[in-house]
């Protein structure tokens, strides 16, 4: 095995991990703050990419395209939120229904299953070609890293405001939040919109980075995002106590996930097994708190009693 090949591939994995870090932050909002497993992301990631690419192909600049892609992602979260709160459908089923509908929406948006964009003809914000041999201000890694810091600062400010605290209270204890006069349904819808807006933005950046939007590009996004959240919490949970740093930790979890994934590919593991690998990583990290509570805590208590 040529170690040089791995070293050359790591910057690309780092850039991809950063882009997926925005998706991970979005999933963190629903999974940890709202306590909702939102499966909309498997569709909204593609929606963001499809809208961004089609906007740019029709002549709009990259800033407007990213904004509209983010708004499109927020719209998908709005649909899921309304299905859940207005129609009384369980949150996980609401996400599945929206995700299913988005497959057709994304196909109609692009007109076909795949739309490519040429980095030489269009002024893209990020690209695989902007990893090496470009001025530092065009480097994809730097641009996405700065974008994540700005997003985290905005989210930290928002969740420190009254509406943000109400949203966090809704996820923490919905009954108590309602008793305090908080409109929990509104908070759930707003949280889903913010989450999927971030996922749509991530999809837009990912489509630019890889040079195309594909109708299947969001498949498995929830697993990758959860892996990033769980890895980030497991590694940085005791270090990053602040809410803003927790989101940074989640983004770092995404980077670690893609660096490990690149290493696994370099080791020659069959790429057909990567989805299985991702699922196994998420399952193990999700099980660790349960194992610690059931086995290790009991063992420590028994040991303490014996010593007594």
Coordinates of C-alpha atoms in Angstrom, one line a residue:
X1 CA 0.0 0.0 0.0
X2 CA 1.3 3.4 -1.0
X3 CA 1.0 5.8 2.0
X4 CA 1.5 8.7 -0.4
X5 CA -1.8 7.9 -2.0
X6 CA -3.6 8.2 1.3
X7 CA -1.9 11.5 2.1
X8 CA -2.9 12.9 -1.3
X9 CA -6.5 11.8 -0.7
X10 CA -6.8 13.3 2.8
X11 CA -7.4 17.0 1.8
X12 CA -10.3 15.9 -0.3
X13 CA -11.7 13.8 2.5
X14 CA -11.2 16.8 4.9
X15 CA -13.2 19.1 2.5
X16 CA -16.0 16.6 2.1
X17 CA -16.1 16.1 5.9
X18 CA -16.5 19.8 6.4
X19 CA -19.3 20.1 3.9
X20 CA -21.1 17.2 5.5
X21 CA -20.4 18.9 8.8
X22 CA -23.1 21.4 8.0
X23 CA -25.6 18.6 7.5
X24 CA -24.4 17.1 10.8
X25 CA -25.2 20.4 12.6
X26 CA -28.6 20.4 11.0
X27 CA -29.2 16.8 12.2
X28 CA -27.9 17.7 15.7
X29 CA -30.6 20.3 16.0
X30 CA -33.4 17.8 15.3
X31 CA -31.9 14.8 17.0
X32 CA -30.4 16.3 20.1
X33 CA -32.3 19.6 20.6
X34 CA -35.8 18.7 19.4
X35 CA -35.4 14.9 20.1
X36 CA -36.8 14.1 16.7
X37 CA -35.2 11.5 14.3
X38 CA -35.9 13.5 11.1
X39 CA -35.6 11.4 7.9
X40 CA -36.4 14.4 5.6
X41 CA -32.6 15.0 5.2
X42 CA -32.3 12.1 2.8
X43 CA -34.4 14.2 0.4
X44 CA -33.7 17.7 1.4
X45 CA -29.9 17.3 0.8
X46 CA -30.6 16.5 -2.8
X47 CA -33.2 19.3 -3.0
X48 CA -30.5 21.9 -2.0
X49 CA -28.1 20.5 -4.5
X50 CA -30.7 20.3 -7.3
X51 CA -32.0 23.9 -6.7
X52 CA -28.5 25.3 -6.5
X53 CA -27.2 23.7 -9.7
X54 CA -30.4 24.6 -11.7
X55 CA -30.2 28.2 -10.5
X56 CA -26.6 28.5 -11.6
X57 CA -27.3 26.8 -14.9
X58 CA -30.0 29.3 -15.5
X59 CA -27.6 32.2 -15.0
X60 CA -27.9 33.2 -11.3
X61 CA -24.8 33.8 -9.3
X62 CA -23.5 31.5 -6.6
X63 CA -24.7 33.6 -3.7
X64 CA -28.3 33.8 -4.9
X65 CA -28.2 30.1 -5.7
X66 CA -27.0 29.1 -2.2
X67 CA -29.7 31.3 -0.6
X68 CA -32.5 29.8 -2.7
X69 CA -31.2 26.3 -2.0
X70 CA -31.2 27.0 1.7
X71 CA -34.8 28.4 1.5
X72 CA -35.8 25.2 -0.5
X73 CA -34.4 23.1 2.3
X74 CA -36.3 25.1 4.8
X75 CA -39.5 24.5 2.8
X76 CA -39.0 20.7 3.0
X77 CA -38.7 21.1 6.8
X78 CA -41.9 23.2 6.8
X79 CA -43.7 20.3 5.0
X80 CA -42.5 17.7 7.5
X81 CA -43.3 20.0 10.4
X82 CA -46.9 20.6 9.2
X83 CA -47.4 16.9 8.6
X84 CA -46.3 16.3 12.2
X85 CA -48.1 19.1 14.0
X86 CA -51.1 20.0 11.9
X87 CA -52.0 16.5 10.6
X88 CA -50.9 14.6 13.7
X89 CA -48.6 12.2 11.9
X90 CA -45.6 10.9 14.0
X91 CA -42.4 12.8 13.3
X92 CA -40.5 9.8 11.9
X93 CA -43.3 9.0 9.5
X94 CA -43.7 12.7 8.5
X95 CA -40.0 12.7 7.5
X96 CA -40.4 9.5 5.5
X97 CA -43.4 10.9 3.6
X98 CA -41.6 14.1 2.8
X99 CA -38.5 12.3 1.8
X100 CA -40.6 10.1 -0.5
X101 CA -42.3 13.0 -2.1
X102 CA -39.0 14.9 -2.6
X103 CA -37.7 12.2 -4.9
X104 CA -40.3 13.2 -7.5
X105 CA -39.8 16.9 -6.7
X106 CA -36.0 16.7 -7.2
X107 CA -36.5 14.8 -10.5
X108 CA -38.8 17.5 -11.8
X109 CA -36.5 20.2 -10.5
X110 CA -33.6 18.9 -12.5
X111 CA -35.6 17.5 -15.4
X112 CA -33.6 14.3 -15.2
X113 CA -31.8 12.1 -12.7
X114 CA -28.4 14.0 -12.9
X115 CA -27.3 17.5 -13.7
X116 CA -23.7 18.4 -14.1
X117 CA -22.0 21.8 -13.8
X118 CA -18.6 22.7 -15.2
X119 CA -16.2 24.5 -12.9
X120 CA -14.5 26.1 -15.9
X121 CA -17.7 27.7 -17.2
X122 CA -19.3 28.7 -13.9
X123 CA -18.0 30.6 -10.9
X124 CA -18.4 28.0 -8.2
X125 CA -17.8 28.8 -4.5
X126 CA -16.3 25.4 -3.8
X127 CA -15.0 22.6 -6.0
X128 CA -12.8 19.5 -5.9
X129 CA -10.4 21.4 -8.2
X130 CA -10.1 24.1 -5.5
X131 CA -8.3 21.8 -3.0
X132 CA -4.7 22.2 -4.2
X133 CA -2.8 24.6 -6.4
X134 CA -5.2 27.6 -5.9
X135 CA -4.9 30.9 -4.0
X136 CA -5.7 30.4 -0.3
X137 CA -8.9 32.6 -0.5
X138 CA -10.3 30.1 -3.1
X139 CA -9.4 27.0 -1.1
X140 CA -12.5 24.9 -0.5
X141 CA -11.3 23.8 2.9
X142 CA -10.8 27.3 4.2
X143 CA -14.1 28.6 2.7
X144 CA -16.2 25.8 4.2
X145 CA -14.4 26.0 7.6
X146 CA -15.1 29.8 7.8
X147 CA -18.7 29.2 6.7
X148 CA -19.2 26.6 9.5
X149 CA -17.8 29.1 12.1
X150 CA -20.2 31.8 10.9
X151 CA -23.1 29.4 11.0
X152 CA -22.2 28.3 14.5
X153 CA -22.0 31.9 15.7
X154 CA -25.4 32.7 14.1
X155 CA -27.0 29.5 15.7
X156 CA -25.4 30.2 19.0
X157 CA -26.9 33.7 19.0
X158 CA -30.3 32.4 17.9
X159 CA -30.5 29.7 20.5
X160 CA -29.6 32.3 23.1
X161 CA -32.7 34.4 22.2
X162 CA -36.2 33.8 23.7
X163 CA -37.4 31.8 20.7
X164 CA -34.3 29.7 20.6
X165 CA -34.6 28.9 24.3
X166 CA -38.3 28.0 23.7
X167 CA -37.2 25.6 21.0
X168 CA -34.7 24.0 23.3
X169 CA -37.3 23.7 26.1
X170 CA -39.7 22.1 23.7
X171 CA -37.2 19.3 22.9
X172 CA -36.2 19.0 26.6
X173 CA -39.7 18.6 28.0
X174 CA -42.6 19.4 25.7
X175 CA -45.3 19.2 28.5
X176 CA -43.4 21.6 30.7
X177 CA -42.8 23.9 27.8
X178 CA -46.6 24.0 27.0
X179 CA -47.3 24.7 30.7
X180 CA -45.1 27.7 30.4
X181 CA -47.1 29.0 27.5
X182 CA -44.7 28.0 24.7
X183 CA -46.2 27.1 21.4
X184 CA -44.4 23.8 21.0
X185 CA -45.9 23.0 17.6
X186 CA -44.5 26.3 16.2
X187 CA -41.1 25.5 17.8
X188 CA -41.1 22.0 16.2
X189 CA -41.8 23.4 12.8
X190 CA -39.2 26.1 13.2
X191 CA -36.6 23.6 14.3
X192 CA -37.3 21.3 11.4
X193 CA -37.0 24.3 9.0
X194 CA -33.7 25.5 10.4
X195 CA -32.3 21.9 10.4
X196 CA -33.3 21.2 6.8
X197 CA -32.2 24.7 5.7
X198 CA -28.7 23.8 6.8
X199 CA -29.0 20.4 5.1
X200 CA -30.1 22.2 1.9
X201 CA -27.1 24.5 2.1
X202 CA -24.8 21.5 2.6
X203 CA -26.4 19.8 -0.4
X204 CA -25.8 22.9 -2.5
X205 CA -22.1 23.1 -1.5
X206 CA -21.7 19.3 -2.0
X207 CA -23.2 19.5 -5.5
X208 CA -20.8 22.3 -6.4
X209 CA -17.9 20.4 -4.9
X210 CA -18.5 17.2 -6.8
X211 CA -19.6 19.0 -10.0
X212 CA -23.1 17.6 -10.3
X213 CA -26.4 17.0 -8.5
X214 CA -27.9 13.5 -8.5
X215 CA -31.3 12.4 -7.4
X216 CA -29.7 9.8 -5.2
X217 CA -27.1 12.0 -3.6
X218 CA -28.9 12.3 -0.3
X219 CA -29.4 8.6 0.2
X220 CA -28.0 7.6 3.6
X221 CA -27.5 11.2 4.6
X222 CA -29.2 10.6 8.0
X223 CA -26.8 7.7 8.8
X224 CA -23.7 9.9 7.9
X225 CA -25.1 12.8 9.9
X226 CA -25.9 10.6 12.9
X227 CA -22.4 9.1 12.7
X228 CA -20.9 12.6 12.8
X229 CA -23.1 13.6 15.7
X230 CA -22.3 10.4 17.7
X231 CA -18.6 10.5 17.0
X232 CA -18.3 14.2 17.8
X233 CA -20.1 13.7 21.1
X234 CA -18.1 10.6 22.0
X235 CA -14.7 12.3 21.3
X236 CA -15.4 15.9 22.3
X237 CA -18.3 15.6 24.7
X238 CA -16.2 16.0 27.8
X239 CA -14.1 18.8 26.3
X240 CA -16.8 20.9 24.6
X241 CA -19.5 21.8 27.2
X242 CA -20.6 25.0 25.6
X243 CA -23.5 24.8 23.1
X244 CA -21.6 26.5 20.4
X245 CA -18.6 24.2 20.8
X246 CA -20.8 21.2 20.8
X247 CA -21.8 22.1 17.3
X248 CA -18.2 22.6 16.4
X249 CA -17.6 19.1 17.9
X250 CA -20.3 17.6 15.6
X251 CA -18.6 19.2 12.6
X252 CA -15.3 17.7 13.7
X253 CA -17.1 14.3 14.0
X254 CA -18.0 14.6 10.4
X255 CA -14.4 15.3 9.5
X256 CA -13.2 12.3 11.5
X257 CA -15.8 10.1 9.9
X258 CA -14.6 11.0 6.3
X259 CA -10.9 10.7 7.2
X260 CA -11.6 7.2 8.7
X261 CA -13.7 6.3 5.6
X262 CA -10.9 7.4 3.3
X263 CA -8.4 5.3 5.3
X264 CA -10.8 2.3 5.1
X265 CA -10.9 2.7 1.3
X266 CA -7.1 3.0 1.2
X267 CA -6.8 -0.3 3.1
X268 CA -8.6 -2.0 0.2
X269 CA -12.0 -2.7 1.8
X270 CA -14.7 -3.4 -0.7
X271 CA -16.5 -0.1 -1.4
X272 CA -19.8 -2.0 -1.6
X273 CA -19.5 -2.5 2.1
X274 CA -19.2 1.3 3.0
X275 CA -22.9 1.7 3.9
X276 CA -22.7 -1.3 6.1
X277 CA -19.6 0.1 7.7
X278 CA -21.4 3.5 8.3
X279 CA -24.4 1.7 9.9
X280 CA -22.1 -0.4 12.1
X281 CA -20.3 2.8 13.3
X282 CA -23.5 4.5 14.2
X283 CA -24.9 1.4 15.9
X284 CA -21.8 0.9 18.1
X285 CA -21.5 4.6 19.1
X286 CA -25.3 4.7 19.9
X287 CA -24.9 1.5 22.0
X288 CA -21.9 2.8 24.1
X289 CA -24.0 4.9 26.5
X290 CA -26.4 2.0 27.0
X291 CA -23.5 -0.4 27.6
X292 CA -21.8 1.9 30.0
X293 CA -25.0 2.3 32.0
X294 CA -26.0 -1.3 32.1
X295 CA -22.7 -3.2 32.4
X296 CA -19.9 -0.9 33.6
X297 CA -21.9 1.1 36.1
X298 CA -23.2 -2.1 37.7
X299 CA -19.7 -3.6 37.8
X300 CA -18.4 -0.5 39.5
X301 CA -21.3 -0.5 42.1
X302 CA -20.7 -4.2 42.8
X303 CA -17.0 -3.6 43.2
X304 CA -17.7 -0.8 45.6
X305 CA -20.0 -2.9 47.7
X306 CA -17.4 -5.7 47.9
X307 CA -14.8 -3.3 49.1
X308 CA -17.2 -1.9 51.7

